XYZ file of C-alpha atoms in Angstrom:
729
model
C 36.716 -10.614 -18.353
C 39.237 -7.818 -18.902
C 38.033 -5.987 -15.779
C 39.052 -9.001 -13.705
C 42.584 -8.755 -15.124
C 43.193 -5.111 -14.186
C 44.924 -3.987 -11.011
C 42.616 -1.924 -8.768
C 45.412 0.571 -8.160
C 47.022 1.275 -11.528
C 44.010 0.159 -13.616
C 46.351 -1.705 -15.983
C 46.666 -5.405 -16.667
C 48.376 -7.153 -13.788
C 52.166 -7.188 -13.966
C 53.811 -9.683 -11.605
C 50.586 -10.110 -9.607
C 50.771 -11.026 -5.933
C 47.956 -12.492 -3.844
C 46.847 -10.742 -0.674
C 45.522 -12.779 2.268
C 42.033 -11.385 1.498
C 42.370 -13.068 -1.927
C 42.499 -9.766 -3.791
C 45.406 -9.171 -6.149
C 47.857 -6.328 -6.761
C 50.716 -5.753 -9.113
C 53.944 -6.242 -7.208
C 54.999 -2.725 -8.120
C 51.703 -1.291 -6.896
C 52.011 -3.243 -3.674
C 55.527 -1.854 -3.181
C 54.199 1.653 -3.788
C 51.319 1.520 -1.316
C 53.032 -0.377 1.482
C 54.141 1.923 4.291
C 56.711 1.536 7.055
C 55.264 0.804 10.440
C 56.605 2.687 13.428
C 55.321 1.118 16.668
C 55.446 4.438 18.489
C 53.804 6.541 15.787
C 50.629 4.648 14.895
C 49.453 3.787 11.406
C 49.777 6.096 8.395
C 47.102 7.202 5.987
C 46.783 4.988 2.942
C 44.977 6.164 -0.154
C 44.146 3.957 -3.107
C 43.858 5.003 -6.667
C 40.165 5.779 -6.350
C 40.674 8.208 -3.491
C 39.379 6.071 -0.601
C 41.506 6.338 2.511
C 41.835 4.757 5.929
C 43.209 6.809 8.819
C 45.211 4.774 11.294
C 47.115 7.419 13.153
C 47.701 11.138 13.481
C 51.446 11.496 13.644
C 51.922 13.040 10.220
C 53.125 9.903 8.435
C 51.488 9.252 5.055
C 51.537 6.658 2.353
C 52.069 6.897 -1.358
C 49.122 8.069 -3.469
C 48.941 5.777 -6.495
C 48.057 7.292 -9.802
C 48.869 10.829 -8.607
C 51.812 13.103 -8.962
C 53.433 12.163 -5.684
C 55.487 9.067 -6.032
C 57.657 8.947 -2.939
C 57.354 7.121 0.348
C 58.008 7.970 3.950
C 61.364 7.682 5.565
C 62.739 4.186 5.668
C 63.698 1.978 2.779
C 61.054 -0.004 0.949
C 62.204 -3.412 -0.185
C 63.200 -3.096 -3.771
C 64.631 0.399 -3.364
C 63.035 3.791 -2.902
C 61.198 5.363 -5.732
C 60.964 2.206 -7.824
C 57.782 1.648 -9.827
C 56.566 -1.210 -11.966
C 55.839 -0.499 -15.600
C 52.276 -0.985 -16.715
C 51.044 -2.474 -19.940
C 50.709 0.120 -22.656
C 47.747 -1.830 -24.001
C 46.078 -5.197 -23.651
C 47.744 -6.353 -26.823
C 51.360 -5.237 -26.253
C 53.076 -8.617 -26.115
C 52.242 -12.255 -25.639
C 54.010 -12.467 -22.295
C 53.335 -10.476 -19.113
C 55.219 -7.263 -18.602
C 57.829 -7.442 -15.896
C 58.654 -3.709 -16.120
C 61.296 -1.983 -14.098
C 60.357 -3.877 -10.940
C 61.861 -7.318 -11.520
C 61.007 -10.097 -9.172
C 63.713 -12.229 -7.636
C 63.856 -15.929 -8.094
C 61.494 -18.375 -6.461
C 64.030 -18.522 -3.624
C 62.775 -15.091 -2.475
C 59.290 -16.538 -2.068
C 60.269 -19.875 -0.605
C 58.673 -19.332 2.778
C 56.260 -16.460 2.539
C 53.473 -17.391 4.913
C 50.305 -15.283 5.195
C 48.126 -15.810 8.218
C 44.658 -14.272 8.460
C 42.009 -14.406 11.170
C 39.390 -17.094 11.054
C 36.980 -14.446 12.333
C 37.858 -12.219 9.333
C 38.904 -9.332 11.557
C 40.509 -7.273 8.827
C 44.154 -7.571 10.047
C 46.618 -10.179 8.776
C 50.329 -10.672 9.284
C 52.940 -11.910 6.825
C 56.494 -13.080 7.459
C 59.374 -14.532 5.490
C 60.186 -16.974 8.271
C 58.976 -20.514 8.523
C 57.067 -19.609 11.651
C 54.062 -17.401 11.020
C 53.615 -14.193 12.970
C 50.646 -14.294 15.311
C 47.293 -12.583 14.653
C 47.244 -8.984 15.902
C 43.719 -7.683 16.497
C 41.252 -5.651 14.422
C 42.056 -3.330 11.563
C 42.125 0.444 11.652
C 38.951 1.056 9.664
C 36.668 4.102 9.998
C 34.895 3.911 13.329
C 37.155 1.131 14.664
C 39.593 1.461 17.602
C 43.372 1.310 17.639
C 45.327 -1.610 16.199
C 47.980 -3.516 18.087
C 50.525 -4.643 15.527
C 52.349 -7.968 15.968
C 55.929 -7.963 17.235
C 58.465 -7.449 14.510
C 56.064 -5.694 12.119
C 58.032 -3.413 9.792
C 55.558 -2.622 7.028
C 51.796 -2.517 6.585
C 49.457 -2.363 3.630
C 45.713 -1.729 3.290
C 43.885 -3.634 0.563
C 42.413 -0.995 -1.780
C 39.272 -3.097 -2.311
C 38.207 -4.507 1.056
C 40.251 -2.129 3.279
C 41.772 -4.981 5.298
C 45.117 -4.272 6.921
C 48.171 -6.535 6.394
C 51.410 -6.383 8.444
C 54.796 -7.520 7.111
C 58.212 -8.071 8.576
C 61.346 -6.689 6.954
C 60.575 -8.512 3.707
C 57.538 -6.281 3.060
C 55.153 -7.172 0.253
C 57.753 -9.538 -1.198
C 56.444 -11.998 1.403
C 53.241 -12.208 -0.627
C 53.025 -15.245 -2.933
C 52.982 -14.783 -6.666
C 49.459 -15.013 -8.063
C 50.436 -17.669 -10.615
C 46.927 -18.325 -11.906
C 46.342 -14.630 -12.590
C 49.739 -14.332 -14.218
C 48.995 -17.249 -16.555
C 45.553 -15.896 -17.431
C 46.957 -12.443 -18.202
C 49.629 -14.063 -20.375
C 47.039 -16.016 -22.342
C 44.815 -12.952 -22.647
C 47.678 -10.836 -23.937
C 48.668 -13.598 -26.330
C 45.172 -13.719 -27.761
C 45.017 -9.964 -28.091
C 48.487 -9.885 -29.587
C 47.268 -12.011 -32.474
C 44.549 -9.527 -33.477
C 44.850 -7.141 -36.397
C 45.250 -3.556 -35.246
C 43.876 -1.974 -38.416
C 40.462 -3.642 -38.612
C 37.807 -1.065 -37.776
C 35.295 -3.573 -36.416
C 35.616 -7.188 -35.298
C 39.431 -7.459 -35.595
C 40.593 -10.518 -37.466
C 43.543 -12.732 -36.610
C 46.811 -11.023 -37.538
C 48.952 -12.835 -40.078
C 51.987 -10.500 -40.086
C 53.725 -7.959 -37.832
C 55.814 -5.097 -39.213
C 58.966 -4.798 -37.103
C 59.481 -1.181 -38.148
C 55.871 0.010 -37.764
C 55.209 -2.343 -34.801
C 51.681 -2.878 -36.143
C 49.915 -6.174 -36.739
C 47.999 -6.734 -39.980
C 45.589 -9.287 -41.291
C 45.932 -10.174 -44.991
C 43.278 -7.708 -46.122
C 44.601 -4.801 -44.062
C 48.199 -5.505 -45.106
C 47.288 -5.150 -48.794
C 45.337 -1.988 -48.027
C 47.502 -0.272 -45.409
C 50.999 -1.724 -45.855
C 51.557 -2.532 -49.540
C 54.954 -4.025 -50.486
C 56.013 -1.045 -52.614
C 57.786 2.236 -52.161
C 59.421 2.868 -48.790
C 57.249 0.182 -47.181
C 58.873 -2.461 -49.360
C 61.972 -2.286 -47.154
C 59.981 -3.079 -43.947
C 60.339 -6.512 -42.415
C 57.123 -8.465 -41.967
C 57.277 -11.433 -39.607
C 54.800 -13.867 -38.081
C 53.353 -12.744 -34.710
C 54.662 -14.516 -31.609
C 52.464 -17.123 -29.972
C 51.290 -17.428 -26.387
C 53.613 -17.796 -23.415
C 54.893 -21.220 -22.661
C 53.349 -23.240 -19.896
C 55.403 -22.966 -16.727
C 55.586 -25.575 -14.029
C 55.483 -24.441 -10.407
C 58.464 -25.528 -8.335
C 59.225 -25.222 -4.674
C 61.107 -21.995 -4.084
C 63.005 -23.492 -1.179
C 64.037 -26.892 -2.562
C 63.767 -26.310 -6.336
C 61.619 -29.428 -6.663
C 58.247 -29.803 -8.333
C 55.264 -29.152 -6.075
C 53.611 -32.571 -5.958
C 51.656 -32.488 -2.691
C 49.115 -30.173 -1.050
C 48.959 -29.664 2.722
C 45.291 -29.467 3.696
C 46.137 -27.990 7.101
C 48.398 -25.196 5.820
C 46.376 -24.885 2.601
C 49.619 -24.605 0.645
C 51.410 -26.724 -1.992
C 54.600 -28.544 -0.946
C 57.313 -30.705 -2.439
C 58.504 -34.014 -1.078
C 61.282 -32.413 0.992
C 58.850 -29.912 2.539
C 56.750 -32.766 3.902
C 59.775 -34.097 5.773
C 60.137 -30.892 7.758
C 58.783 -30.252 11.206
C 56.085 -27.811 10.174
C 54.124 -30.376 8.118
C 54.229 -33.263 10.565
C 50.815 -34.645 11.523
C 49.211 -32.563 8.735
C 46.743 -34.014 6.239
C 48.441 -34.191 2.851
C 46.944 -34.963 -0.535
C 48.270 -35.182 -4.049
C 48.286 -31.723 -5.563
C 46.683 -33.062 -8.756
C 43.851 -34.659 -6.784
C 43.240 -31.463 -4.818
C 43.383 -29.392 -7.983
C 40.964 -31.714 -9.751
C 38.532 -31.609 -6.818
C 38.570 -27.822 -6.702
C 38.237 -27.591 -10.474
C 35.241 -29.928 -10.301
C 33.632 -27.821 -7.583
C 34.354 -24.637 -9.511
C 32.933 -26.146 -12.707
C 29.761 -27.089 -10.855
C 29.415 -23.592 -9.422
C 30.175 -22.096 -12.824
C 27.463 -24.232 -14.383
C 24.917 -22.884 -11.909
C 26.155 -19.354 -12.459
C 26.059 -19.875 -16.225
C 22.412 -20.939 -15.984
C 21.644 -17.713 -14.166
C 23.683 -15.726 -16.665
C 21.867 -17.370 -19.561
C 18.481 -16.640 -18.022
C 19.606 -13.058 -17.438
C 20.725 -12.830 -21.057
C 17.349 -14.089 -22.208
C 15.697 -11.567 -19.920
C 17.814 -8.786 -21.410
C 16.809 -9.931 -24.884
C 13.181 -9.820 -23.824
C 13.722 -6.311 -22.506
C 15.280 -5.301 -25.823
C 12.373 -6.851 -27.677
C 9.968 -4.982 -25.477
C 11.418 -1.686 -26.709
C 9.872 -2.251 -30.129
C 6.627 -3.257 -28.510
C 6.713 -0.135 -26.347
C 7.243 2.002 -29.456
C 4.418 0.295 -31.329
C 2.133 0.455 -28.320
C 2.832 4.155 -27.754
C 2.291 4.982 -31.407
C -0.979 3.101 -31.427
C -1.999 4.788 -28.209
C -1.092 8.183 -29.676
C -3.363 7.473 -32.622
C -6.111 6.396 -30.261
C -5.746 9.508 -28.080
C -5.683 11.705 -31.178
C -8.855 10.056 -32.475
C -10.546 10.403 -29.099
C -9.606 14.081 -28.826
C -10.808 14.689 -32.383
C -14.067 12.982 -31.477
C -14.407 15.217 -28.423
C -13.662 18.294 -30.525
C -16.242 17.203 -33.096
C -18.739 16.615 -30.328
C -18.117 20.161 -29.058
C -18.530 21.510 -32.601
C -21.797 19.614 -32.988
C -22.992 20.882 -29.627
C -21.980 24.408 -30.583
C -24.088 24.199 -33.729
C -26.989 22.878 -31.688
C -26.702 25.735 -29.177
C -26.342 28.363 -31.903
C -29.378 26.937 -33.644
C -31.284 27.140 -30.349
C -30.278 30.811 -30.056
C -31.445 31.487 -33.613
C -34.745 29.747 -32.955
C -35.198 31.752 -29.749
C -34.486 34.944 -31.697
C -37.028 34.050 -34.380
C -39.630 33.231 -31.759
C -39.142 36.520 -29.928
C -39.232 38.527 -33.140
C -42.429 36.763 -34.198
C -44.027 37.459 -30.819
C -42.975 41.110 -30.969
C -44.312 41.450 -34.519
C -47.639 39.929 -33.446
C -47.841 42.308 -30.506
C -46.896 45.216 -32.766
C -49.597 44.210 -35.267
C -52.215 43.991 -32.515
C -51.280 47.392 -31.143
C -51.341 48.898 -34.631
C -54.803 47.507 -35.299
C -56.072 48.834 -31.963
C -54.582 52.226 -32.723
C -56.225 52.354 -36.138
C -59.621 51.451 -34.640
C -59.270 54.114 -31.941
C -58.116 56.719 -34.434
C -61.114 55.935 -36.625
C -63.455 56.299 -33.646
C -61.906 59.610 -32.669
C -62.286 61.013 -36.162
C -65.894 59.804 -36.386
C -66.745 61.414 -33.033
C -65.166 64.703 -34.155
C -67.322 64.673 -37.238
C -70.404 63.857 -35.107
C -69.677 66.842 -32.906
C -69.915 69.010 -35.981
C -73.553 67.955 -36.480
C -75.883 70.976 -36.105
C -79.073 68.975 -36.076
C -79.619 68.211 -32.389
C -82.057 65.418 -33.060
C -79.629 63.754 -35.415
C -76.760 64.031 -32.817
C -78.885 62.745 -29.988
C -79.680 59.750 -32.144
C -76.023 58.519 -31.822
C -74.689 60.643 -28.963
C -75.320 58.135 -26.174
C -73.873 55.327 -28.273
C -70.707 57.314 -29.037
C -70.287 58.256 -25.390
C -70.402 54.542 -24.428
C -68.018 53.547 -27.196
C -65.495 56.184 -26.261
C -65.754 55.253 -22.579
C -65.352 51.572 -23.319
C -62.500 52.218 -25.705
C -60.774 54.399 -23.135
C -61.139 51.659 -20.512
C -59.887 48.895 -22.768
C -57.094 51.181 -24.032
C -55.893 51.656 -20.503
C -55.908 47.909 -19.926
C -54.587 46.748 -23.298
C -52.232 49.514 -24.372
C -51.291 51.857 -21.551
C -50.407 49.052 -19.053
C -49.241 46.668 -21.745
C -45.560 45.512 -21.775
C -43.490 43.682 -24.362
C -44.368 40.042 -24.264
C -40.689 39.023 -24.508
C -37.443 40.507 -23.257
C -35.019 41.857 -25.813
C -32.145 40.493 -23.722
C -31.213 36.809 -23.994
C -31.876 35.456 -20.527
C -29.805 32.276 -21.027
C -26.266 31.410 -19.856
C -24.048 28.701 -21.285
C -23.218 26.335 -18.424
C -19.679 25.315 -19.396
C -18.149 25.095 -15.923
C -18.669 21.351 -15.599
C -17.260 20.741 -19.071
C -14.275 22.984 -18.376
C -13.568 21.051 -15.184
C -13.927 17.785 -17.067
C -11.426 18.983 -19.686
C -9.014 20.080 -16.963
C -9.348 16.697 -15.297
C -9.032 14.795 -18.568
C -6.137 12.422 -17.964
C -4.986 8.863 -18.356
C -5.930 6.066 -16.031
C -3.931 2.891 -15.738
C -6.255 0.347 -17.244
C -5.057 -3.217 -17.114
C -6.563 -6.524 -16.232
C -7.274 -6.604 -12.483
C -5.318 -8.621 -9.991
C -6.614 -11.775 -8.325
C -9.425 -11.461 -5.750
C -8.903 -13.128 -2.376
C -11.553 -15.537 -1.108
C -12.428 -14.988 2.566
C -12.808 -18.451 4.111
C -14.215 -17.062 7.362
C -17.142 -15.539 5.464
C -17.841 -18.589 3.308
C -20.332 -21.228 4.405
C -22.434 -24.165 3.258
C -25.943 -24.818 4.520
C -28.260 -27.560 3.353
C -27.802 -27.623 -0.431
C -26.624 -24.029 -0.821
C -23.187 -22.425 -0.477
C -22.153 -18.844 0.206
C -18.861 -17.535 -1.183
C -17.347 -14.178 -0.181
C -14.200 -12.568 -1.497
C -12.082 -9.462 -1.104
C -11.493 -7.103 -4.064
C -7.921 -7.061 -5.388
C -5.732 -4.215 -4.241
C -4.696 -1.436 -6.627
C -6.973 -2.659 -9.407
C -9.932 -1.147 -11.236
C -12.700 -3.753 -11.224
C -15.923 -3.641 -13.203
C -17.256 -7.002 -12.040
C -16.574 -10.532 -10.845
C -17.246 -14.010 -12.190
C -17.912 -16.813 -9.690
C -17.571 -20.390 -10.871
C -18.416 -23.723 -9.239
C -17.638 -27.233 -10.339
C -20.278 -29.964 -10.447
C -19.609 -31.212 -6.929
C -17.654 -34.200 -8.236
C -14.456 -32.513 -9.348
C -15.729 -31.913 -12.875
C -15.662 -28.830 -15.056
C -16.366 -25.390 -13.668
C -19.390 -23.393 -14.727
C -20.304 -19.770 -14.209
C -22.923 -19.222 -11.501
C -22.641 -15.476 -10.931
C -21.463 -12.369 -12.776
C -21.787 -8.959 -11.150
C -20.277 -6.318 -8.910
C -21.097 -7.871 -5.524
C -18.387 -9.537 -3.446
C -20.632 -12.179 -1.864
C -22.917 -14.698 -3.521
C -25.173 -17.523 -2.333
C -25.847 -20.375 -4.747
C -28.919 -22.522 -4.079
C -30.190 -25.760 -5.532
C -26.956 -27.732 -5.292
C -26.569 -31.423 -4.646
C -26.530 -32.704 -1.103
C -23.510 -34.476 0.344
C -21.196 -33.010 -2.295
C -17.927 -31.105 -2.155
C -18.089 -28.021 -4.376
C -14.971 -26.131 -5.401
C -15.404 -22.415 -5.994
C -13.167 -19.823 -7.638
C -13.618 -16.193 -8.605
C -11.932 -13.758 -10.980
C -12.253 -10.034 -11.597
C -12.612 -8.280 -14.933
C -12.691 -4.841 -16.495
C -12.641 -3.428 -19.991
C -8.938 -4.304 -20.302
C -9.526 -8.030 -19.731
C -9.967 -10.705 -17.112
C -7.657 -11.337 -14.184
C -6.396 -14.641 -12.848
C -8.604 -17.025 -10.896
C -8.372 -17.010 -7.135
C -7.341 -20.026 -5.158
C -9.978 -22.737 -4.845
C -12.129 -23.130 -1.771
C -14.046 -26.330 -1.060
C -17.536 -26.206 0.467
C -19.332 -29.354 1.615
C -23.117 -29.410 1.353
C -25.202 -31.148 4.005
C -25.219 -34.922 4.083
C -28.974 -35.048 4.753
C -31.510 -32.458 3.710
C -33.345 -30.124 6.049
C -36.356 -28.412 4.495
C -39.963 -27.326 5.058
C -43.006 -26.636 2.943
C -42.579 -23.702 0.592
C -45.753 -21.511 0.477
C -44.555 -19.752 -2.684
C -43.811 -22.934 -4.619
C -47.136 -24.326 -3.365
C -49.150 -21.638 -5.107
C -48.923 -18.620 -2.847
C -51.710 -16.956 -0.887
C -54.458 -18.077 -3.287
C -53.740 -21.780 -2.934
C -56.015 -22.250 0.105
C -53.268 -24.060 2.028
C -52.662 -23.125 5.647
C -49.074 -23.398 6.874
C -47.971 -23.275 10.501
C -45.121 -24.236 12.812
C -42.503 -22.551 10.600
C -44.042 -24.082 7.470
C -43.621 -27.634 8.794
C -47.391 -28.263 9.195
C -50.034 -27.884 6.484
C -53.841 -28.130 6.294
C -56.610 -26.874 3.980
C -60.232 -25.703 4.403
C -61.699 -26.652 1.030
C -62.819 -30.010 -0.267
C -60.651 -29.776 -3.412
C -57.213 -31.365 -3.288
C -54.305 -28.919 -3.073
C -50.629 -29.798 -3.628
C -47.953 -28.536 -1.181
C -44.285 -28.667 -2.284
C -41.106 -28.791 -0.213
C -38.525 -26.018 -0.300
C -35.728 -28.060 -1.920
C -35.401 -30.211 -4.990
C -33.324 -33.373 -5.303
C -31.430 -34.670 -8.307
C -28.792 -36.855 -6.669
C -28.305 -38.865 -3.488
C -30.570 -40.776 -1.082
C -33.181 -38.761 0.829
C -35.795 -39.701 3.385
C -38.506 -37.689 5.138
C -41.661 -38.469 7.072
C -45.162 -37.076 7.611
C -47.072 -37.324 10.886
C -50.881 -37.372 10.579
C -51.952 -34.758 13.146
C -55.638 -34.843 12.205
C -57.590 -37.276 10.040
C -61.358 -36.958 10.523
C -62.863 -36.949 7.039
C -63.317 -39.756 4.572
C -60.555 -38.567 2.247
C -57.404 -39.867 0.575
C -54.243 -37.805 1.229
C -51.414 -38.457 -1.268
C -47.677 -38.464 -0.545
C -44.735 -38.527 -2.960
C -42.603 -36.323 -5.162
C -43.291 -33.934 -8.013
C -41.579 -31.762 -10.527
C -41.625 -27.998 -10.145
C -44.392 -27.559 -12.759
C -46.836 -30.064 -11.253
C -50.556 -29.238 -11.354
C -51.347 -27.812 -7.894
C -55.133 -28.129 -7.968
C -55.298 -31.894 -8.480
C -54.589 -34.923 -6.369
C -50.917 -35.791 -6.415
C -50.322 -38.443 -9.097
C -53.091 -37.278 -11.401
C -50.659 -35.813 -13.928
C -47.368 -36.938 -15.476
C -45.366 -34.549 -13.282
C -45.970 -36.361 -9.988
C -45.438 -39.797 -8.408
C -47.529 -40.584 -5.329
C -49.110 -43.038 -2.946
C -52.640 -42.122 -1.845
C -54.031 -43.885 1.214
C -57.181 -44.071 3.304
C -58.052 -45.833 6.545
C -57.741 -49.357 5.086
C -55.523 -49.498 1.977
C -53.240 -47.567 -0.407
C -52.487 -47.286 -4.133
C -49.548 -46.053 -6.179
C -50.526 -43.417 -8.735
C -48.834 -41.646 -11.656
C -50.444 -39.822 -14.582
C -53.948 -40.840 -13.285
C -53.006 -44.531 -13.389
C -53.268 -46.171 -9.967
C -52.136 -49.738 -9.351
C -50.862 -52.277 -6.813
C -53.251 -51.905 -3.946
C -51.605 -52.572 -0.591
C -53.587 -53.325 2.540
C -53.053 -51.141 5.600
C -54.315 -47.603 6.137
C -53.781 -44.614 8.377
C -55.376 -42.893 11.326
C -54.570 -39.868 13.413
C -50.994 -40.273 14.670
C -49.832 -42.500 11.829
C -46.487 -41.881 10.141
C -45.835 -41.913 6.388
C -42.213 -42.262 5.247
C -40.978 -41.348 1.757
C -37.642 -42.772 0.520
C -36.272 -41.188 -2.656
C -33.177 -43.075 -3.839
C -31.714 -41.189 -6.803
C -28.670 -43.439 -6.905
C -30.985 -46.306 -7.923
C -33.636 -43.890 -9.227
C -36.450 -45.411 -7.174
C -39.246 -44.193 -4.874
C -40.532 -46.229 -1.909
C -42.998 -45.632 0.940
C -43.284 -46.703 4.570
C -46.315 -46.636 6.856
C -45.634 -46.626 10.561
C -41.981 -47.537 9.844
C -42.945 -50.608 7.794
C -42.523 -50.853 4.007
C -45.808 -50.219 2.187
C -45.364 -52.705 -0.624
C -42.257 -53.001 -2.758
C -40.588 -50.244 -4.739
C -43.357 -47.992 -5.942
C -41.631 -46.290 -8.904
C -38.422 -46.771 -10.873
C -36.410 -44.878 -13.491
C -36.779 -41.508 -11.835
C -34.441 -38.967 -13.439
C -34.369 -35.214 -13.048
C -35.167 -32.861 -10.176
C -37.921 -33.844 -7.738
C -39.524 -31.913 -4.873
C -41.172 -33.481 -1.799
C -44.938 -33.142 -2.250
C -48.309 -33.971 -0.650
C -51.908 -33.345 -1.663
C -54.639 -32.938 0.973
C -58.118 -31.562 1.361
C -60.410 -30.706 4.243
C -60.132 -32.854 7.361
C -56.416 -33.631 7.105
C -53.561 -31.926 8.962
C -50.024 -33.260 8.763
C -46.481 -32.285 9.795
C -43.296 -32.966 7.806
C -40.059 -34.154 9.489
C -36.741 -33.854 7.620
C -32.981 -34.376 8.085
C -33.601 -38.057 8.830
C -31.304 -40.974 8.098
C -32.585 -43.203 5.343
C -33.806 -46.638 6.522
C -32.193 -49.796 5.189
C -34.517 -51.505 2.738
C -34.139 -55.227 2.029
C -35.426 -54.996 -1.518
C -34.409 -53.108 -4.593
């Protein structure tokens, strides 16, 4: 709070504060120092505040006083209060309990009896003050940087620029003494000084309340510091210790003109008034209210605003505490990360050492292999040389034979041996080369690793942001939905998780996990609203879920026969008309399944008999996905069917047929199948008429539309039909 109590010019606690029309405050002495005479023919002078900011209003050589500097004079012309006067500042915040009046004493309230300050409703920056009962009129815009000339009001003798907001104020001959005393600031400064005056001046930290003041030393002591620093012995025993003075007495504001208590507040003039003031001409027809009521209302409003501001301050304080707490977490996190990086680098270094040993071992093995090969080649050449040398020596000895018959006995053989040896020697020895090179013909490819080490750096790994679902790319068709989403910006993503609820607002379940940004989910319930959401993940964690998107599946099912579910190419079934029509060549029954399965809702479809020439019994109904496909429908426990001929029909399940119903089919007949999974029943219609009562009950699970036919029957399936109303259950 102390910053609020310091004058922006002298930087000391306010002494005799006055209130400017812009609601900023100045010490009266500071205001007297920085006000400048106004010469209508010379323009406005330069005014500089204590911080060095200036506003140029003219160029005639006139200048104002520079506060806080060495120059302390004013321009020609007498300032009210006398030239060269200066208020004394507080030597410290704890000098005395009362405010310092200094060398610039303020006259009685009579001097401020009628100081009226008028400022523009448009906040132009120029205001005019007068000591007359009649306010001076508004006089244009202020001389701020980049703004044009100012036309001062008639009778203006002095001007002052607010050092904070740079607004210009004109005064008549009374100067800044026309400004009202800032009584609230004065009282607050008094209380602040009183509180500070009661603090011990010798406590090093957290000063305690002073219990005594030494009149000779002019130092305040608490009990502990007095015993330590000012013992009652020696020369100090003659010092006088007294109790510190208390706070300034509460002063009551009185009218400066009539010396009466200010009891009313003029809402039009926005100024307090006494009873005699209200009888004057200037307050006639003005709205007047008790000053206590007005004060209470403004205090209430201020308290409310302070409460809101206090909430923000408290939240900011908590935020600052969180920031301080995060410092320890940052230190711990960095230390842990340093250990992790050190361990990773050590692991990389160890991996390089291991690889170095592997490569050196490979070089040693290559050396051993080459030496072995060279030794083998050397041994072979040595053996060949020894054999040749032996042959040469034997031939030399044979040439020494004098018995011609004895020489001719081996001469031809030796000639052939020498010739053959010479030929093989040329091939095996003369043209022979070392089988291996003495030079290592390998190069260590370390360029990629060197680049990888150079590029080794940190990446910002944190949980990814939220993906954005793209409604324009999402769709629902039949009992499947397609969801598409956009990757989050500025996030490293390793994959996505797509979740759907159960179509009834229940719990979500995961239906996809992968790197794609579009997914189609099949096999859902018809006539259901599915909510979908997606989140991204990486090794650092999972991100937040995206916003939900609702996708409505079809109310009625559209489907065809499914050749794959029906057994594929080896089933013998023949599909046509976009898999809506089916027939078969063989005499054995073959089961054809629809392309969708049902587990909830009411579904109805029909079959039209396109061809019925043989004496056979086609079967219609539903089946589970693992039904036997080479038997008549209804022969196993996985299917529920009605088989029918030209005259009658039976219901069949698990090879048990029952409840024969009269009425058969011919070419052109229609068979309707009604699967009601809300009541868990299965019913049949022939030519739009019910074929008996409910055929099967207690059907739970997933069921596929199914038929079984053999040779001589061709039928077409019709779907996406409204269910007929049945009058039995």
